């Protein structure tokens, strides 16, 4: 007895994907006896067309069964063949196809140009330092008509974060969204990759704040750039270069979906509770050790910070006068100083303050004054379950990316030090509509704080002076400051990319 499943037959042709089926059982007997079926009687003298039809059905049935097995065990060749699927699977496939078509249509056309070589880059520093550097690298690759290899991120800095580019940024969006400007590959072609492994590549010496013409001198097939921070000037560059830097920063460098989703979750929790301020309290151990700022620290803490500074040979400045540096406005505000300034600016003491920072040096002791003044202090670790952050632990750049997203969405953003995150977030908030960003003038504030603490100023006098000095430091539209031959003292491009922003005519 042999059981076959046949698709319904029409005009001698079978449709193997039809959901309506017929069963035919038949007994094969010897000689000229009749073969009896449950539904049909087939004569022993079968016509040629019937034999072909049955053979075709048997073959198709075998193929379908093989493909079904192949979905789990078979080779890739079988998986590419057509096969029957359920209505639900069909709908899913149609949806996927639609998404693919939509995504394809949304992509900009590829830029056609003669490729002059390949640019490899090794970024250095923290997340936002590397973010700005990546924007510069895309601009350089575009100007030179070379292929950019997806940047390698810093793994040897203080944070020792092992994250790769694709662990932080949506690498496919990065490549696809810029395809009309520059060709980007995830890695070098095999032949060139072997040459690089043999040391047959050229490392371009790093020059800070360079004009774009500096890079035109290179004529090598593969060029490697390391120490990528501040590789392009703030000013004096072609407008198309400046706009490309913005496009990379604000559109192409999208975080991974996991980071984006968790960032949105934090913002949603905060929004449900009311308005919130993000305080980038840059009072972590590495910042204090690097800067030599020890105001308010006891002798054992000063010694600990000094040891760390000497432990990192690439931190060139070793002997530092902390008080002199503080008076010059080169130290981050302490948590105690920050509490005074926020109160003087009439920040509502019931507002939520989200601390965008790592572990604060001095712990609860140093945070006591700030918490007493603003009791609604929160962090991502207090808003989320431990399971939400388990995959981000020990990945400082991914944790910083969460803080970045929350900072963009806050009602007010206040950095206590003008480091890379403060600058890049400031520029991004300008791009999003000049959202309120309080840019603290530490050089002006430090003497005011000291006068108030010495009781040379009353609270009202102190508060009035603080508010007056910061009335125009709220992230308002303005032109970037240009200081010829002193690029480090200019306004940083990424904190105020005015070429990409809608400015008032009188500015």
One Martini backbone bead per residue (centre of mass of N, CA, C, O) as a GRO file, in nm:
protein
  507
    1UNK     BB    1   0.096   0.035   0.024
    2UNK     BB    2   0.046   0.370  -0.117
    3UNK     BB    3   0.089   0.716  -0.018
    4UNK     BB    4  -0.039   1.013  -0.176
    5UNK     BB    5   0.014   1.371  -0.234
    6UNK     BB    6  -0.206   1.575  -0.425
    7UNK     BB    7  -0.246   1.815  -0.620
    8UNK     BB    8  -0.451   1.974  -0.795
    9UNK     BB    9  -0.568   1.919  -1.123
   10UNK     BB   10  -0.496   2.131  -1.416
   11UNK     BB   11  -0.445   2.070  -1.730
   12UNK     BB   12  -0.202   1.873  -1.630
   13UNK     BB   13  -0.134   2.062  -1.378
   14UNK     BB   14   0.057   2.141  -1.087
   15UNK     BB   15  -0.002   2.286  -0.754
   16UNK     BB   16   0.201   2.270  -0.472
   17UNK     BB   17   0.071   2.537  -0.303
   18UNK     BB   18  -0.193   2.422  -0.260
   19UNK     BB   19  -0.424   2.359   0.001
   20UNK     BB   20  -0.566   2.163  -0.182
   21UNK     BB   21  -0.621   1.808  -0.147
   22UNK     BB   22  -0.540   1.467  -0.258
   23UNK     BB   23  -0.614   1.126  -0.208
   24UNK     BB   24  -0.427   0.820  -0.303
   25UNK     BB   25  -0.499   0.481  -0.300
   26UNK     BB   26  -0.304   0.185  -0.398
   27UNK     BB   27  -0.287  -0.132  -0.556
   28UNK     BB   28  -0.030  -0.347  -0.653
   29UNK     BB   29  -0.051  -0.567  -0.915
   30UNK     BB   30  -0.034  -0.831  -1.105
   31UNK     BB   31  -0.041  -0.810  -1.422
   32UNK     BB   32  -0.384  -0.749  -1.551
   33UNK     BB   33  -0.485  -0.629  -1.306
   34UNK     BB   34  -0.674  -0.432  -1.120
   35UNK     BB   35  -0.648  -0.113  -0.975
   36UNK     BB   36  -0.751  -0.023  -0.653
   37UNK     BB   37  -0.921   0.258  -0.525
   38UNK     BB   38  -1.080   0.461  -0.306
   39UNK     BB   39  -1.158   0.670  -0.570
   40UNK     BB   40  -1.016   0.500  -0.796
   41UNK     BB   41  -0.980   0.354  -1.131
   42UNK     BB   42  -0.695   0.196  -1.274
   43UNK     BB   43  -0.569   0.107  -1.553
   44UNK     BB   44  -0.305  -0.071  -1.673
   45UNK     BB   45  -0.327   0.115  -1.934
   46UNK     BB   46  -0.136   0.373  -1.919
   47UNK     BB   47  -0.097   0.672  -2.007
   48UNK     BB   48   0.155   0.885  -2.070
   49UNK     BB   49   0.040   1.144  -1.926
   50UNK     BB   50  -0.009   1.001  -1.655
   51UNK     BB   51   0.281   0.920  -1.594
   52UNK     BB   52   0.397   1.205  -1.592
   53UNK     BB   53   0.221   1.320  -1.365
   54UNK     BB   54   0.309   1.124  -1.143
   55UNK     BB   55   0.610   1.181  -1.159
   56UNK     BB   56   0.592   1.483  -1.094
   57UNK     BB   57   0.461   1.449  -0.818
   58UNK     BB   58   0.684   1.285  -0.686
   59UNK     BB   59   0.911   1.489  -0.723
   60UNK     BB   60   0.778   1.727  -0.573
   61UNK     BB   61   0.744   1.583  -0.306
   62UNK     BB   62   1.044   1.534  -0.256
   63UNK     BB   63   1.136   1.826  -0.262
   64UNK     BB   64   0.960   1.932  -0.032
   65UNK     BB   65   1.076   1.741   0.184
   66UNK     BB   66   1.371   1.831   0.158
   67UNK     BB   67   1.323   2.129   0.228
   68UNK     BB   68   1.207   2.086   0.508
   69UNK     BB   69   1.467   1.956   0.609
   70UNK     BB   70   1.663   2.189   0.517
   71UNK     BB   71   1.573   2.404   0.730
   72UNK     BB   72   1.753   2.231   0.944
   73UNK     BB   73   1.987   2.049   0.763
   74UNK     BB   74   2.040   2.173   0.506
   75UNK     BB   75   2.161   2.326   0.258
   76UNK     BB   76   2.165   2.637   0.109
   77UNK     BB   77   2.053   2.547  -0.163
   78UNK     BB   78   1.772   2.453  -0.059
   79UNK     BB   79   1.689   2.727   0.090
   80UNK     BB   80   1.653   2.881  -0.203
   81UNK     BB   81   1.401   2.731  -0.261
   82UNK     BB   82   1.092   2.670  -0.338
   83UNK     BB   83   0.800   2.672  -0.110
   84UNK     BB   84   0.574   2.590   0.105
   85UNK     BB   85   0.346   2.803   0.297
   86UNK     BB   86   0.192   2.966   0.514
   87UNK     BB   87  -0.002   3.236   0.559
   88UNK     BB   88   0.176   3.365   0.779
   89UNK     BB   89   0.443   3.342   0.631
   90UNK     BB   90   0.357   3.504   0.387
   91UNK     BB   91   0.305   3.769   0.533
   92UNK     BB   92   0.589   3.801   0.647
   93UNK     BB   93   0.733   3.804   0.374
   94UNK     BB   94   0.588   4.053   0.264
   95UNK     BB   95   0.677   4.248   0.484
   96UNK     BB   96   0.977   4.217   0.441
   97UNK     BB   97   0.974   4.303   0.147
   98UNK     BB   98   0.861   4.585   0.196
   99UNK     BB   99   1.087   4.681   0.382
  100UNK     BB  100   1.313   4.641   0.180
  101UNK     BB  101   1.205   4.832  -0.034
  102UNK     BB  102   1.185   5.083   0.140
  103UNK     BB  103   1.482   5.092   0.224
  104UNK     BB  104   1.591   5.108  -0.066
  105UNK     BB  105   1.446   5.371  -0.147
  106UNK     BB  106   1.573   5.550   0.094
  107UNK     BB  107   1.830   5.532  -0.034
  108UNK     BB  108   2.091   5.667  -0.147
  109UNK     BB  109   2.280   5.712  -0.399
  110UNK     BB  110   2.556   5.617  -0.531
  111UNK     BB  111   2.879   5.719  -0.546
  112UNK     BB  112   3.068   5.800  -0.829
  113UNK     BB  113   3.418   5.705  -0.814
  114UNK     BB  114   3.752   5.726  -0.788
  115UNK     BB  115   3.955   5.522  -0.613
  116UNK     BB  116   4.243   5.627  -0.400
  117UNK     BB  117   4.177   5.431  -0.151
  118UNK     BB  118   4.246   5.371   0.204
  119UNK     BB  119   4.089   5.433   0.532
  120UNK     BB  120   4.229   5.401   0.848
  121UNK     BB  121   4.097   5.401   1.194
  122UNK     BB  122   4.203   5.502   1.536
  123UNK     BB  123   4.046   5.569   1.806
  124UNK     BB  124   4.036   5.810   2.080
  125UNK     BB  125   3.884   5.776   2.378
  126UNK     BB  126   3.581   5.857   2.428
  127UNK     BB  127   3.280   5.861   2.289
  128UNK     BB  128   3.275   6.175   2.199
  129UNK     BB  129   3.555   6.187   2.081
  130UNK     BB  130   3.497   5.966   1.867
  131UNK     BB  131   3.254   6.088   1.729
  132UNK     BB  132   3.394   6.340   1.614
  133UNK     BB  133   3.618   6.184   1.463
  134UNK     BB  134   3.436   6.032   1.264
  135UNK     BB  135   3.336   6.282   1.118
  136UNK     BB  136   3.617   6.365   1.015
  137UNK     BB  137   3.682   6.103   0.855
  138UNK     BB  138   3.458   6.127   0.647
  139UNK     BB  139   3.549   6.401   0.533
  140UNK     BB  140   3.827   6.307   0.438
  141UNK     BB  141   3.737   6.076   0.252
  142UNK     BB  142   3.566   6.253   0.064
  143UNK     BB  143   3.794   6.451  -0.030
  144UNK     BB  144   3.990   6.196  -0.133
  145UNK     BB  145   3.846   5.951  -0.256
  146UNK     BB  146   3.802   5.726  -0.031
  147UNK     BB  147   3.793   5.435   0.154
  148UNK     BB  148   3.619   5.358   0.442
  149UNK     BB  149   3.687   5.211   0.739
  150UNK     BB  150   3.556   5.099   1.000
  151UNK     BB  151   3.611   5.208   1.295
  152UNK     BB  152   3.833   5.193   1.556
  153UNK     BB  153   3.813   5.151   1.893
  154UNK     BB  154   3.891   5.230   2.205
  155UNK     BB  155   4.068   4.994   2.454
  156UNK     BB  156   4.317   5.166   2.629
  157UNK     BB  157   4.185   5.334   2.809
  158UNK     BB  158   4.071   5.388   3.116
  159UNK     BB  159   3.799   5.210   3.053
  160UNK     BB  160   3.838   4.949   2.885
  161UNK     BB  161   3.657   4.915   2.625
  162UNK     BB  162   3.552   4.638   2.409
  163UNK     BB  163   3.397   4.787   2.207
  164UNK     BB  164   3.255   4.802   1.908
  165UNK     BB  165   3.105   4.976   1.675
  166UNK     BB  166   2.847   4.774   1.657
  167UNK     BB  167   2.785   4.806   1.977
  168UNK     BB  168   2.692   5.125   1.940
  169UNK     BB  169   2.646   5.135   1.632
  170UNK     BB  170   2.473   5.152   1.333
  171UNK     BB  171   2.644   5.027   1.076
  172UNK     BB  172   2.440   5.015   0.839
  173UNK     BB  173   2.350   5.309   0.854
  174UNK     BB  174   2.627   5.437   0.819
  175UNK     BB  175   2.676   5.324   0.533
  176UNK     BB  176   2.403   5.386   0.379
  177UNK     BB  177   2.360   5.703   0.448
  178UNK     BB  178   2.665   5.766   0.293
  179UNK     BB  179   2.678   5.658  -0.017
  180UNK     BB  180   2.670   5.956  -0.158
  181UNK     BB  181   2.975   6.026  -0.036
  182UNK     BB  182   3.090   5.739   0.083
  183UNK     BB  183   3.284   5.462   0.098
  184UNK     BB  184   3.198   5.180   0.316
  185UNK     BB  185   3.376   4.938   0.507
  186UNK     BB  186   3.426   4.682   0.739
  187UNK     BB  187   3.672   4.585   0.552
  188UNK     BB  188   3.927   4.488   0.398
  189UNK     BB  189   4.043   4.352   0.150
  190UNK     BB  190   4.222   4.067   0.159
  191UNK     BB  191   4.483   4.165   0.019
  192UNK     BB  192   4.517   4.425   0.197
  193UNK     BB  193   4.506   4.290   0.471
  194UNK     BB  194   4.773   4.136   0.437
  195UNK     BB  195   4.953   4.385   0.402
  196UNK     BB  196   4.897   4.507   0.679
  197UNK     BB  197   4.993   4.258   0.848
  198UNK     BB  198   5.293   4.318   0.710
  199UNK     BB  199   5.324   4.648   0.725
  200UNK     BB  200   5.187   4.771   0.436
  201UNK     BB  201   5.151   5.076   0.567
  202UNK     BB  202   5.044   5.417   0.629
  203UNK     BB  203   5.128   5.653   0.879
  204UNK     BB  204   4.980   5.941   0.978
  205UNK     BB  205   5.066   6.212   1.123
  206UNK     BB  206   4.952   6.388   1.387
  207UNK     BB  207   4.745   6.688   1.339
  208UNK     BB  208   4.612   6.945   1.487
  209UNK     BB  209   4.391   7.146   1.337
  210UNK     BB  210   4.357   7.082   1.036
  211UNK     BB  211   4.361   7.124   0.724
  212UNK     BB  212   4.242   6.955   0.452
  213UNK     BB  213   4.514   6.980   0.281
  214UNK     BB  214   4.700   6.793   0.448
  215UNK     BB  215   4.572   6.516   0.312
  216UNK     BB  216   4.664   6.551   0.003
  217UNK     BB  217   4.966   6.423   0.022
  218UNK     BB  218   4.862   6.149   0.006
  219UNK     BB  219   4.968   5.829  -0.199
  220UNK     BB  220   4.847   5.582  -0.061
  221UNK     BB  221   4.663   5.297  -0.051
  222UNK     BB  222   4.714   5.276   0.272
  223UNK     BB  223   4.580   5.461   0.546
  224UNK     BB  224   4.673   5.540   0.887
  225UNK     BB  225   4.474   5.669   1.162
  226UNK     BB  226   4.561   5.805   1.466
  227UNK     BB  227   4.457   6.003   1.684
  228UNK     BB  228   4.159   6.150   1.589
  229UNK     BB  229   4.153   6.394   1.749
  230UNK     BB  230   4.145   6.703   1.622
  231UNK     BB  231   4.197   6.685   1.282
  232UNK     BB  232   4.009   6.936   1.245
  233UNK     BB  233   3.912   7.231   1.194
  234UNK     BB  234   3.675   7.461   1.284
  235UNK     BB  235   3.776   7.656   1.058
  236UNK     BB  236   3.809   7.726   0.708
  237UNK     BB  237   3.602   7.539   0.570
  238UNK     BB  238   3.416   7.400   0.363
  239UNK     BB  239   3.078   7.382   0.367
  240UNK     BB  240   3.056   7.076   0.285
  241UNK     BB  241   3.223   6.972   0.523
  242UNK     BB  242   3.050   7.081   0.756
  243UNK     BB  243   2.783   6.938   0.669
  244UNK     BB  244   2.894   6.650   0.685
  245UNK     BB  245   2.957   6.644   0.984
  246UNK     BB  246   2.661   6.678   1.065
  247UNK     BB  247   2.539   6.434   0.922
  248UNK     BB  248   2.690   6.225   1.080
  249UNK     BB  249   2.613   6.313   1.371
  250UNK     BB  250   2.276   6.339   1.325
  251UNK     BB  251   2.234   6.059   1.130
  252UNK     BB  252   2.454   5.821   1.108
  253UNK     BB  253   2.504   5.818   1.434
  254UNK     BB  254   2.345   5.557   1.535
  255UNK     BB  255   2.232   5.374   1.764
  256UNK     BB  256   2.148   5.101   1.876
  257UNK     BB  257   1.852   4.954   1.944
  258UNK     BB  258   1.914   4.886   2.242
  259UNK     BB  259   1.996   5.172   2.327
  260UNK     BB  260   1.748   5.328   2.228
  261UNK     BB  261   1.531   5.176   2.394
  262UNK     BB  262   1.652   5.235   2.678
  263UNK     BB  263   1.652   5.540   2.655
  264UNK     BB  264   1.342   5.568   2.620
  265UNK     BB  265   1.271   5.443   2.891
  266UNK     BB  266   1.398   5.654   3.073
  267UNK     BB  267   1.240   5.898   2.963
  268UNK     BB  268   0.958   5.789   3.029
  269UNK     BB  269   0.993   5.774   3.334
  270UNK     BB  270   1.056   6.073   3.375
  271UNK     BB  271   0.802   6.198   3.238
  272UNK     BB  272   0.592   6.070   3.438
  273UNK     BB  273   0.722   6.264   3.680
  274UNK     BB  274   0.832   6.498   3.496
  275UNK     BB  275   1.054   6.718   3.493
  276UNK     BB  276   1.409   6.737   3.372
  277UNK     BB  277   1.753   6.731   3.470
  278UNK     BB  278   2.078   6.728   3.334
  279UNK     BB  279   2.378   6.627   3.511
  280UNK     BB  280   2.715   6.675   3.423
  281UNK     BB  281   2.909   6.528   3.667
  282UNK     BB  282   3.258   6.582   3.646
  283UNK     BB  283   3.349   6.379   3.937
  284UNK     BB  284   3.568   6.181   3.863
  285UNK     BB  285   3.863   6.031   3.909
  286UNK     BB  286   3.994   6.071   3.625
  287UNK     BB  287   3.944   6.378   3.604
  288UNK     BB  288   4.102   6.465   3.860
  289UNK     BB  289   4.372   6.334   3.790
  290UNK     BB  290   4.420   6.475   3.517
  291UNK     BB  291   4.372   6.784   3.625
  292UNK     BB  292   4.442   6.824   3.946
  293UNK     BB  293   4.166   6.841   4.102
  294UNK     BB  294   4.123   6.893   4.483
  295UNK     BB  295   3.883   7.037   4.578
  296UNK     BB  296   3.775   6.905   4.895
  297UNK     BB  297   4.000   6.716   4.952
  298UNK     BB  298   4.174   6.499   5.113
  299UNK     BB  299   4.487   6.372   5.158
  300UNK     BB  300   4.425   6.081   5.058
  301UNK     BB  301   4.289   6.169   4.790
  302UNK     BB  302   4.525   6.325   4.672
  303UNK     BB  303   4.716   6.082   4.664
  304UNK     BB  304   4.542   5.901   4.481
  305UNK     BB  305   4.535   6.094   4.235
  306UNK     BB  306   4.842   6.114   4.191
  307UNK     BB  307   4.896   5.816   4.134
  308UNK     BB  308   4.725   5.802   3.880
  309UNK     BB  309   4.874   6.015   3.711
  310UNK     BB  310   5.150   5.846   3.713
  311UNK     BB  311   5.031   5.574   3.580
  312UNK     BB  312   4.991   5.764   3.317
  313UNK     BB  313   5.213   5.850   3.072
  314UNK     BB  314   5.007   6.017   2.871
  315UNK     BB  315   4.996   6.203   3.119
  316UNK     BB  316   5.198   6.472   3.115
  317UNK     BB  317   5.079   6.610   3.361
  318UNK     BB  318   5.195   6.611   3.706
  319UNK     BB  319   5.245   6.900   3.813
  320UNK     BB  320   4.981   7.054   4.010
  321UNK     BB  321   4.792   7.350   4.066
  322UNK     BB  322   4.484   7.348   4.182
  323UNK     BB  323   4.403   7.644   4.260
  324UNK     BB  324   4.494   7.781   4.000
  325UNK     BB  325   4.315   7.615   3.810
  326UNK     BB  326   4.047   7.695   3.936
  327UNK     BB  327   4.070   8.011   3.885
  328UNK     BB  328   4.086   7.950   3.561
  329UNK     BB  329   3.845   7.735   3.502
  330UNK     BB  330   3.980   7.412   3.487
  331UNK     BB  331   3.757   7.300   3.680
  332UNK     BB  332   3.534   7.116   3.807
  333UNK     BB  333   3.264   7.121   3.970
  334UNK     BB  334   3.148   7.062   4.258
  335UNK     BB  335   2.877   6.946   4.420
  336UNK     BB  336   2.858   7.193   4.607
  337UNK     BB  337   2.879   7.414   4.388
  338UNK     BB  338   2.639   7.319   4.219
  339UNK     BB  339   2.415   7.369   4.426
  340UNK     BB  340   2.451   7.674   4.438
  341UNK     BB  341   2.403   7.744   4.134
  342UNK     BB  342   2.120   7.624   4.094
  343UNK     BB  343   1.988   7.797   4.312
  344UNK     BB  344   2.073   8.078   4.193
  345UNK     BB  345   1.900   7.997   3.917
  346UNK     BB  346   1.615   7.884   4.015
  347UNK     BB  347   1.603   7.587   4.052
  348UNK     BB  348   1.391   7.358   4.116
  349UNK     BB  349   1.395   7.153   4.408
  350UNK     BB  350   1.181   6.928   4.269
  351UNK     BB  351   1.345   6.843   4.051
  352UNK     BB  352   1.472   6.629   3.839
  353UNK     BB  353   1.804   6.474   3.870
  354UNK     BB  354   2.014   6.358   3.626
  355UNK     BB  355   2.302   6.161   3.649
  356UNK     BB  356   2.566   6.209   3.411
  357UNK     BB  357   2.772   5.960   3.531
  358UNK     BB  358   2.984   5.828   3.716
  359UNK     BB  359   3.157   5.776   3.980
  360UNK     BB  360   3.173   5.964   4.258
  361UNK     BB  361   3.408   6.127   4.417
  362UNK     BB  362   3.340   6.041   4.762
  363UNK     BB  363   3.049   5.996   4.734
  364UNK     BB  364   2.816   6.065   4.970
  365UNK     BB  365   2.974   6.298   5.095
  366UNK     BB  366   2.982   6.478   4.822
  367UNK     BB  367   2.648   6.453   4.780
  368UNK     BB  368   2.497   6.575   5.025
  369UNK     BB  369   2.441   6.873   4.944
  370UNK     BB  370   2.290   6.818   4.681
  371UNK     BB  371   2.066   6.635   4.807
  372UNK     BB  372   1.955   6.845   5.008
  373UNK     BB  373   1.868   7.048   4.777
  374UNK     BB  374   1.821   6.783   4.567
  375UNK     BB  375   1.638   6.499   4.628
  376UNK     BB  376   1.579   6.423   4.304
  377UNK     BB  377   1.798   6.198   4.256
  378UNK     BB  378   1.910   6.030   3.955
  379UNK     BB  379   1.963   5.716   3.787
  380UNK     BB  380   1.976   5.450   3.586
  381UNK     BB  381   2.010   5.248   3.830
  382UNK     BB  382   1.730   5.358   3.973
  383UNK     BB  383   1.524   5.323   3.718
  384UNK     BB  384   1.634   5.038   3.673
  385UNK     BB  385   1.685   4.724   3.623
  386UNK     BB  386   1.945   4.511   3.635
  387UNK     BB  387   1.859   4.359   3.369
  388UNK     BB  388   1.878   4.612   3.176
  389UNK     BB  389   2.214   4.645   3.238
  390UNK     BB  390   2.379   4.376   3.205
  391UNK     BB  391   2.492   4.432   2.897
  392UNK     BB  392   2.646   4.719   2.990
  393UNK     BB  393   2.841   4.623   3.167
  394UNK     BB  394   3.170   4.717   3.121
  395UNK     BB  395   3.050   4.953   2.908
  396UNK     BB  396   3.104   5.276   2.901
  397UNK     BB  397   3.003   5.368   2.617
  398UNK     BB  398   2.714   5.252   2.645
  399UNK     BB  399   2.643   5.414   2.898
  400UNK     BB  400   2.700   5.693   2.769
  401UNK     BB  401   2.479   5.668   2.551
  402UNK     BB  402   2.243   5.685   2.744
  403UNK     BB  403   2.312   5.968   2.855
  404UNK     BB  404   2.296   6.111   2.586
  405UNK     BB  405   1.994   6.063   2.524
  406UNK     BB  406   1.885   6.200   2.783
  407UNK     BB  407   2.017   6.477   2.735
  408UNK     BB  408   1.860   6.551   2.475
  409UNK     BB  409   1.560   6.529   2.633
  410UNK     BB  410   1.591   6.744   2.824
  411UNK     BB  411   1.499   7.044   2.964
  412UNK     BB  412   1.788   7.045   3.104
  413UNK     BB  413   2.141   7.124   3.055
  414UNK     BB  414   2.427   7.055   3.288
  415UNK     BB  415   2.759   7.126   3.279
  416UNK     BB  416   3.065   7.121   3.489
  417UNK     BB  417   3.222   7.054   3.214
  418UNK     BB  418   3.406   7.109   2.896
  419UNK     BB  419   3.382   6.844   2.758
  420UNK     BB  420   3.295   6.631   2.513
  421UNK     BB  421   3.003   6.584   2.599
  422UNK     BB  422   2.918   6.875   2.647
  423UNK     BB  423   2.973   6.971   2.354
  424UNK     BB  424   2.808   6.768   2.183
  425UNK     BB  425   2.537   6.809   2.324
  426UNK     BB  426   2.511   7.108   2.274
  427UNK     BB  427   2.505   7.088   1.960
  428UNK     BB  428   2.259   6.892   1.943
  429UNK     BB  429   2.057   7.086   2.090
  430UNK     BB  430   2.074   7.301   1.878
  431UNK     BB  431   1.969   7.124   1.643
  432UNK     BB  432   1.685   7.066   1.815
  433UNK     BB  433   1.622   7.391   1.902
  434UNK     BB  434   1.770   7.526   2.131
  435UNK     BB  435   1.805   7.388   2.392
  436UNK     BB  436   1.840   7.409   2.721
  437UNK     BB  437   2.178   7.529   2.803
  438UNK     BB  438   2.393   7.551   3.076
  439UNK     BB  439   2.686   7.756   3.058
  440UNK     BB  440   2.938   7.748   3.266
  441UNK     BB  441   3.137   8.008   3.422
  442UNK     BB  442   3.399   7.926   3.609
  443UNK     BB  443   3.583   8.179   3.619
  444UNK     BB  444   3.343   8.351   3.742
  445UNK     BB  445   3.231   8.163   3.979
  446UNK     BB  446   3.457   8.105   4.183
  447UNK     BB  447   3.481   8.390   4.317
  448UNK     BB  448   3.184   8.401   4.404
  449UNK     BB  449   3.187   8.157   4.589
  450UNK     BB  450   3.409   8.258   4.780
  451UNK     BB  451   3.260   8.516   4.872
  452UNK     BB  452   3.018   8.369   4.992
  453UNK     BB  453   3.174   8.178   5.189
  454UNK     BB  454   3.308   8.453   5.326
  455UNK     BB  455   3.068   8.669   5.348
  456UNK     BB  456   3.094   8.902   5.111
  457UNK     BB  457   2.820   8.777   5.016
  458UNK     BB  458   2.510   8.763   4.963
  459UNK     BB  459   2.268   8.575   4.837
  460UNK     BB  460   2.137   8.785   4.652
  461UNK     BB  461   2.398   8.880   4.519
  462UNK     BB  462   2.490   8.613   4.413
  463UNK     BB  463   2.240   8.542   4.240
  464UNK     BB  464   2.242   8.788   4.053
  465UNK     BB  465   2.527   8.743   3.931
  466UNK     BB  466   2.476   8.463   3.814
  467UNK     BB  467   2.236   8.533   3.628
  468UNK     BB  468   2.367   8.764   3.467
  469UNK     BB  469   2.619   8.588   3.355
  470UNK     BB  470   2.385   8.363   3.217
  471UNK     BB  471   2.171   8.486   3.017
  472UNK     BB  472   2.371   8.408   2.743
  473UNK     BB  473   2.408   8.077   2.855
  474UNK     BB  474   2.151   7.886   2.691
  475UNK     BB  475   2.189   7.799   2.381
  476UNK     BB  476   2.189   8.018   2.189
  477UNK     BB  477   2.208   8.180   1.911
  478UNK     BB  478   2.537   8.174   1.744
  479UNK     BB  479   2.843   8.246   1.669
  480UNK     BB  480   3.140   8.126   1.616
  481UNK     BB  481   3.438   8.148   1.758
  482UNK     BB  482   3.725   8.326   1.619
  483UNK     BB  483   4.087   8.241   1.649
  484UNK     BB  484   4.357   8.316   1.512
  485UNK     BB  485   4.606   8.073   1.573
  486UNK     BB  486   4.378   7.956   1.813
  487UNK     BB  487   4.199   7.679   1.807
  488UNK     BB  488   4.168   7.587   2.114
  489UNK     BB  489   4.009   7.875   2.184
  490UNK     BB  490   3.785   7.811   2.029
  491UNK     BB  491   3.505   7.721   1.922
  492UNK     BB  492   3.363   7.427   1.896
  493UNK     BB  493   3.214   7.283   1.641
  494UNK     BB  494   3.025   7.065   1.804
  495UNK     BB  495   2.892   7.300   1.991
  496UNK     BB  496   2.870   7.509   1.709
  497UNK     BB  497   2.725   7.432   1.404
  498UNK     BB  498   2.619   7.699   1.233
  499UNK     BB  499   2.602   7.591   0.932
  500UNK     BB  500   2.346   7.385   1.035
  501UNK     BB  501   2.186   7.636   1.147
  502UNK     BB  502   1.923   7.839   1.238
  503UNK     BB  503   1.972   8.177   1.193
  504UNK     BB  504   1.959   8.483   1.254
  505UNK     BB  505   2.015   8.757   1.062
  506UNK     BB  506   2.166   8.935   1.294
  507UNK     BB  507   2.402   8.700   1.323
   0.00000   0.00000   0.00000
